[in-house]
C-alpha cells in the first residue's frame, strides 16, 4: 500500500531584493495597535478579554492585508520582476491568498518580466504560487520552464530545488528539457568540492522526483546518496520519512552503507520525535524496497510506534502489519498488541479501505497470527459493508489469508434494506 503523502515543509525563501513599500515604521504600528487593543479590553477579564483581543488582532490583520492589496493594485504598472515576486512572497508569507483581481494582476505582470527574471526572483515567485495553491496559467508555466532552462547555470541549489518543488506542488508535469536542466544543475552542484545543497533541499528534491516518478541518472543517484550521508545529521524526522518514502516510491534502493551507517543511526537518535505516520512509512518503505533493517533499528521504531499507537490511524496500522509481514519479521509483542487494540476501535474500523483490510489479513496469514473471534467478527462485518469496493487482488488476498489460516468466516450480514 502506498502511504499517505507526507509533504515536506516548503523551501525557505526570502524577498529577491530590499524593496519595501512606504509605510509607518514597525514601532509606530505596534504602538497604535497596542493602544487600540488596550482600549477594547480594559474593562474585560478572563475568556472575554482573550476573545476581544483575538477579534481586535484579526480585524487589524485583515485591514493590513486589504491595505496591501489596494497598494498592489495602485502600483502594479510600476512593478518590475523583482517587486512583483516580492509582492507574491509577502502574501504567501502572511498565509493570505489575495483577491482574484490582485492575483491575476500580479500573474500578468510577472509574465511581462519572466524572460528577465533572475534565479532568486523566479524561485521566490514560484514558491509563493505553490504556498498559496494558486495555479498560474499554462503560458506562464511554460515561460518559467524556458527561462530556467536558459539560465539554470546561475541557480543556487536552493533556488533550483525551490522552483522544481513549486512546479510539482502545483501538480504540473514539467517537460523533459526542464528536468534535464534541473538534473544537470544538481549534478554540477553535488560534484563541486564543497556542495552547498542542504539536507532539507535533498529531502525536497527527492520528494519532487518521487511525485513525478522521475528517476535520475545512475551518477546523480550515487551523488545524492553520498550527500545524504554527509548531511544526515541535518535531517529532521519529517525529512527522514519523506526521503525513505521517496526512495520506495521510485523503487530506488540506496546503497547499503548509506542506509546502515548513516540513515539508521539518525532515525534511532530521533525515534521519539517521529509521528506515527512517519514511523509506519519507514517500515513500509523498507518492505517495499526489500531492505532488511538491523535489529537495533527495527526495535527502536517498534518501541516508538508502540508508545504512540493510540494516535495511529487505519493506514498506519495496515502499513505496519503489512511491512512486518513483507520483511518476514514478527513484531514484538507489545507493538502487536497495541496495533490489534487500535484496529478494534470504531474510528479505525470506519476508516479501513478494502485494500487495508486485505493487507491486514495477508499480513496476519504471513506472520501466522490468528485473529481472535472478536477481530474476525469485526473484519467480516467490514468486508460485508465494503465488499462492492474490493478489487480482484483484494478479494484474492483475503481468500488466500482465510485459507492459509484455516478460517471459515461466517457469511456477512445482509445489507440494510
XYZ file of C-alpha atoms in Angstrom, residues 40 51 113 191 217 236 250 301 304 326 354 378:
12
model
C -11.050 47.462 23.755
C -11.792 36.723 22.857
C 9.006 40.229 -16.969
C 30.169 17.395 -7.950
C 20.763 9.045 -13.852
C 14.514 16.228 10.952
C 10.721 5.431 -7.194
C 10.976 2.008 15.543
C 8.444 4.360 19.403
C 6.675 -8.411 3.874
C -10.765 -2.729 1.141
C -15.181 -7.079 13.050
